[in-house]
Amino acid sequence: MAVAIRHAIRDAMRITNREVSTIHVVGGGVVSPLFCQLVADASGLPVVAGPVEAASWGNVFVQARAIGAVDGSLRELRSMIRHAVELPTYSPCGDEARWQRADDVVLAARESAGG
C-alpha cells in the first residue's frame, strides 16, 4: 500500500505540476504507526496522521457553521480541528534505493499481469 501511495503522490505531482510537501492520512489508517511510517518512508514526505474521526469532525463543523454556531471558511474550520487534537507527524527515513526496488517489483508484476 505504501508503494501504491508513493506512485499516486508522484502521479498527482506530475499531472498537476504542483509539489506535495506533506501527506495527510485520515481515518482508520492513522491508528497504525507502522503504516504511517511506511507511507512517509516510501514517499519521502512527512505524514501527518489524523484525526481518526476526521469525517465526523468535518460533518459537525460544517453543520455547526450552517446553524450559525461557528463562523469561518472551510480552511478556518480545518484549522480549528488541527488545534483541537494532537496530530502525530512521521518523518521519512530509510533507504530510497529499497523503495526504488519495491517500485521495480510492483511495475514488473503489473507488466507480467498485462496491466
PDB file of C-alpha atoms in Angstrom:
ATOM      1  CA  MET A   1       0.000   0.000   0.000  1.00  0.00           C
ATOM      2  CA  ALA A   2       2.876   2.360   0.763  1.00  0.00           C
ATOM      3  CA  VAL A   3       4.254   1.780  -2.737  1.00  0.00           C
ATOM      4  CA  ALA A   4       0.819   2.482  -4.248  1.00  0.00           C
ATOM      5  CA  ILE A   5       0.614   5.736  -2.298  1.00  0.00           C
ATOM      6  CA  ARG A   6       4.166   6.580  -3.428  1.00  0.00           C
ATOM      7  CA  HIS A   7       3.007   6.144  -7.041  1.00  0.00           C
ATOM      8  CA  ALA A   8      -0.215   8.096  -6.504  1.00  0.00           C
ATOM      9  CA  ILE A   9       1.586  11.072  -4.970  1.00  0.00           C
ATOM     10  CA  ARG A  10       4.165  11.141  -7.760  1.00  0.00           C
ATOM     11  CA  ASP A  11       1.445  10.826 -10.404  1.00  0.00           C
ATOM     12  CA  ALA A  12      -0.540  13.651  -8.805  1.00  0.00           C
ATOM     13  CA  MET A  13       2.503  15.919  -8.769  1.00  0.00           C
ATOM     14  CA  ARG A  14       3.293  15.100 -12.396  1.00  0.00           C
ATOM     15  CA  ILE A  15      -0.292  15.602 -13.606  1.00  0.00           C
ATOM     16  CA  THR A  16      -0.912  18.827 -11.693  1.00  0.00           C
ATOM     17  CA  ASN A  17       2.638  20.171 -11.976  1.00  0.00           C
ATOM     18  CA  ARG A  18       2.425  21.014  -8.260  1.00  0.00           C
ATOM     19  CA  GLU A  19       4.654  19.862  -5.436  1.00  0.00           C
ATOM     20  CA  VAL A  20       3.288  17.957  -2.451  1.00  0.00           C
ATOM     21  CA  SER A  21       5.010  18.841   0.812  1.00  0.00           C
ATOM     22  CA  THR A  22       3.009  16.760   3.304  1.00  0.00           C
ATOM     23  CA  ILE A  23       0.717  13.750   3.198  1.00  0.00           C
ATOM     24  CA  HIS A  24      -2.311  13.778   5.494  1.00  0.00           C
ATOM     25  CA  VAL A  25      -3.599  10.331   6.450  1.00  0.00           C
ATOM     26  CA  VAL A  26      -7.093  10.261   7.971  1.00  0.00           C
ATOM     27  CA  GLY A  27      -9.450   7.528   9.043  1.00  0.00           C
ATOM     28  CA  GLY A  28      -8.546   4.084  10.292  1.00  0.00           C
ATOM     29  CA  GLY A  29      -5.011   4.090   8.901  1.00  0.00           C
ATOM     30  CA  VAL A  30      -3.927   6.660  11.468  1.00  0.00           C
ATOM     31  CA  VAL A  31      -4.117   4.124  14.275  1.00  0.00           C
ATOM     32  CA  SER A  32      -1.217   2.202  12.743  1.00  0.00           C
ATOM     33  CA  PRO A  33       2.101   3.943  13.384  1.00  0.00           C
ATOM     34  CA  LEU A  34       3.779   1.338  11.156  1.00  0.00           C
ATOM     35  CA  PHE A  35       1.521   2.201   8.211  1.00  0.00           C
ATOM     36  CA  CYS A  36       2.073   5.940   8.665  1.00  0.00           C
ATOM     37  CA  GLN A  37       5.851   5.499   8.911  1.00  0.00           C
ATOM     38  CA  LEU A  38       5.922   3.288   5.812  1.00  0.00           C
ATOM     39  CA  VAL A  39       3.975   5.913   3.849  1.00  0.00           C
ATOM     40  CA  ALA A  40       6.462   8.582   4.989  1.00  0.00           C
ATOM     41  CA  ASP A  41       9.425   6.386   4.092  1.00  0.00           C
ATOM     42  CA  ALA A  42       8.031   5.329   0.711  1.00  0.00           C
ATOM     43  CA  SER A  43       7.026   8.826  -0.344  1.00  0.00           C
ATOM     44  CA  GLY A  44       9.977  10.671   1.170  1.00  0.00           C
ATOM     45  CA  LEU A  45       7.462  13.135   2.622  1.00  0.00           C
ATOM     46  CA  PRO A  46       6.299  13.853   6.159  1.00  0.00           C
ATOM     47  CA  VAL A  47       2.982  12.258   7.107  1.00  0.00           C
ATOM     48  CA  VAL A  48       0.510  13.913   9.465  1.00  0.00           C
ATOM     49  CA  ALA A  49      -1.814  11.303  10.947  1.00  0.00           C
ATOM     50  CA  GLY A  50      -5.331  12.019  11.949  1.00  0.00           C
ATOM     51  CA  PRO A  51      -7.694  12.542  13.304  1.00  0.00           C
ATOM     52  CA  VAL A  52      -9.163   9.064  13.032  1.00  0.00           C
ATOM     53  CA  GLU A  53     -12.647  10.558  13.110  1.00  0.00           C
ATOM     54  CA  ALA A  54     -11.896  13.283  10.525  1.00  0.00           C
ATOM     55  CA  ALA A  55     -15.141  12.774   8.605  1.00  0.00           C
ATOM     56  CA  SER A  56     -17.188  13.163  11.789  1.00  0.00           C
ATOM     57  CA  TRP A  57     -15.276  16.299  12.805  1.00  0.00           C
ATOM     58  CA  GLY A  58     -15.832  17.789   9.362  1.00  0.00           C
ATOM     59  CA  ASN A  59     -19.522  16.976   9.409  1.00  0.00           C
ATOM     60  CA  VAL A  60     -20.009  18.505  12.869  1.00  0.00           C
ATOM     61  CA  PHE A  61     -18.165  21.715  11.982  1.00  0.00           C
ATOM     62  CA  VAL A  62     -19.951  22.214   8.655  1.00  0.00           C
ATOM     63  CA  GLN A  63     -23.333  21.658  10.301  1.00  0.00           C
ATOM     64  CA  ALA A  64     -22.379  23.955  13.185  1.00  0.00           C
ATOM     65  CA  ARG A  65     -21.479  26.616  10.634  1.00  0.00           C
ATOM     66  CA  ALA A  66     -24.801  26.080   8.842  1.00  0.00           C
ATOM     67  CA  ILE A  67     -26.785  26.805  12.012  1.00  0.00           C
ATOM     68  CA  GLY A  68     -24.574  29.751  12.960  1.00  0.00           C
ATOM     69  CA  ALA A  69     -22.844  28.117  15.950  1.00  0.00           C
ATOM     70  CA  VAL A  70     -19.389  28.743  14.403  1.00  0.00           C
ATOM     71  CA  ASP A  71     -18.109  31.071  11.719  1.00  0.00           C
ATOM     72  CA  GLY A  72     -15.370  30.663   9.204  1.00  0.00           C
ATOM     73  CA  SER A  73     -14.275  29.277   5.881  1.00  0.00           C
ATOM     74  CA  LEU A  74     -13.527  25.605   5.387  1.00  0.00           C
ATOM     75  CA  ARG A  75      -9.836  26.459   5.836  1.00  0.00           C
ATOM     76  CA  GLU A  76     -10.606  28.106   9.181  1.00  0.00           C
ATOM     77  CA  LEU A  77     -12.753  25.164  10.292  1.00  0.00           C
ATOM     78  CA  ARG A  78      -9.925  22.760   9.441  1.00  0.00           C
ATOM     79  CA  SER A  79      -7.588  24.932  11.469  1.00  0.00           C
ATOM     80  CA  MET A  80      -9.923  24.632  14.467  1.00  0.00           C
ATOM     81  CA  ILE A  81      -9.785  20.849  14.198  1.00  0.00           C
ATOM     82  CA  ARG A  82      -5.969  20.876  13.934  1.00  0.00           C
ATOM     83  CA  HIS A  83      -5.813  22.935  17.126  1.00  0.00           C
ATOM     84  CA  ALA A  84      -8.339  20.725  18.936  1.00  0.00           C
ATOM     85  CA  VAL A  85      -6.421  17.453  18.627  1.00  0.00           C
ATOM     86  CA  GLU A  86      -2.776  16.467  18.681  1.00  0.00           C
ATOM     87  CA  LEU A  87      -1.762  15.029  15.334  1.00  0.00           C
ATOM     88  CA  PRO A  88       1.394  12.904  15.209  1.00  0.00           C
ATOM     89  CA  THR A  89       3.832  13.548  12.382  1.00  0.00           C
ATOM     90  CA  TYR A  90       6.044  10.872  10.844  1.00  0.00           C
ATOM     91  CA  SER A  91       9.270  11.948   9.160  1.00  0.00           C
ATOM     92  CA  PRO A  92      10.670   9.943   6.280  1.00  0.00           C
ATOM     93  CA  CYS A  93      13.737   7.863   6.936  1.00  0.00           C
ATOM     94  CA  GLY A  94      15.188   4.812   5.346  1.00  0.00           C
ATOM     95  CA  ASP A  95      16.756   3.807   2.124  1.00  0.00           C
ATOM     96  CA  GLU A  96      15.395   5.326  -1.108  1.00  0.00           C
ATOM     97  CA  ALA A  97      17.125   2.531  -3.062  1.00  0.00           C
ATOM     98  CA  ARG A  98      14.951  -0.048  -1.283  1.00  0.00           C
ATOM     99  CA  TRP A  99      11.803   1.839  -2.231  1.00  0.00           C
ATOM    100  CA  GLN A 100      13.013   2.060  -5.820  1.00  0.00           C
ATOM    101  CA  ARG A 101      13.484  -1.728  -5.811  1.00  0.00           C
ATOM    102  CA  ALA A 102       9.931  -2.073  -4.458  1.00  0.00           C
ATOM    103  CA  ASP A 103       8.750   0.131  -7.346  1.00  0.00           C
ATOM    104  CA  ASP A 104      10.561  -2.144  -9.793  1.00  0.00           C
ATOM    105  CA  VAL A 105       8.909  -5.247  -8.302  1.00  0.00           C
ATOM    106  CA  VAL A 106       5.424  -3.685  -8.458  1.00  0.00           C
ATOM    107  CA  LEU A 107       5.906  -2.418 -12.007  1.00  0.00           C
ATOM    108  CA  ALA A 108       7.273  -5.806 -13.152  1.00  0.00           C
ATOM    109  CA  ALA A 109       4.259  -7.561 -11.595  1.00  0.00           C
ATOM    110  CA  ARG A 110       1.892  -5.179 -13.390  1.00  0.00           C
ATOM    111  CA  GLU A 111       3.605  -5.799 -16.714  1.00  0.00           C
ATOM    112  CA  SER A 112       3.527  -9.580 -16.306  1.00  0.00           C
ATOM    113  CA  ALA A 113      -0.171  -9.387 -15.413  1.00  0.00           C
ATOM    114  CA  GLY A 114      -0.845  -7.441 -18.592  1.00  0.00           C
ATOM    115  CA  GLY A 115      -1.694  -4.165 -16.905  1.00  0.00           C
TER     116      GLY A 115
END
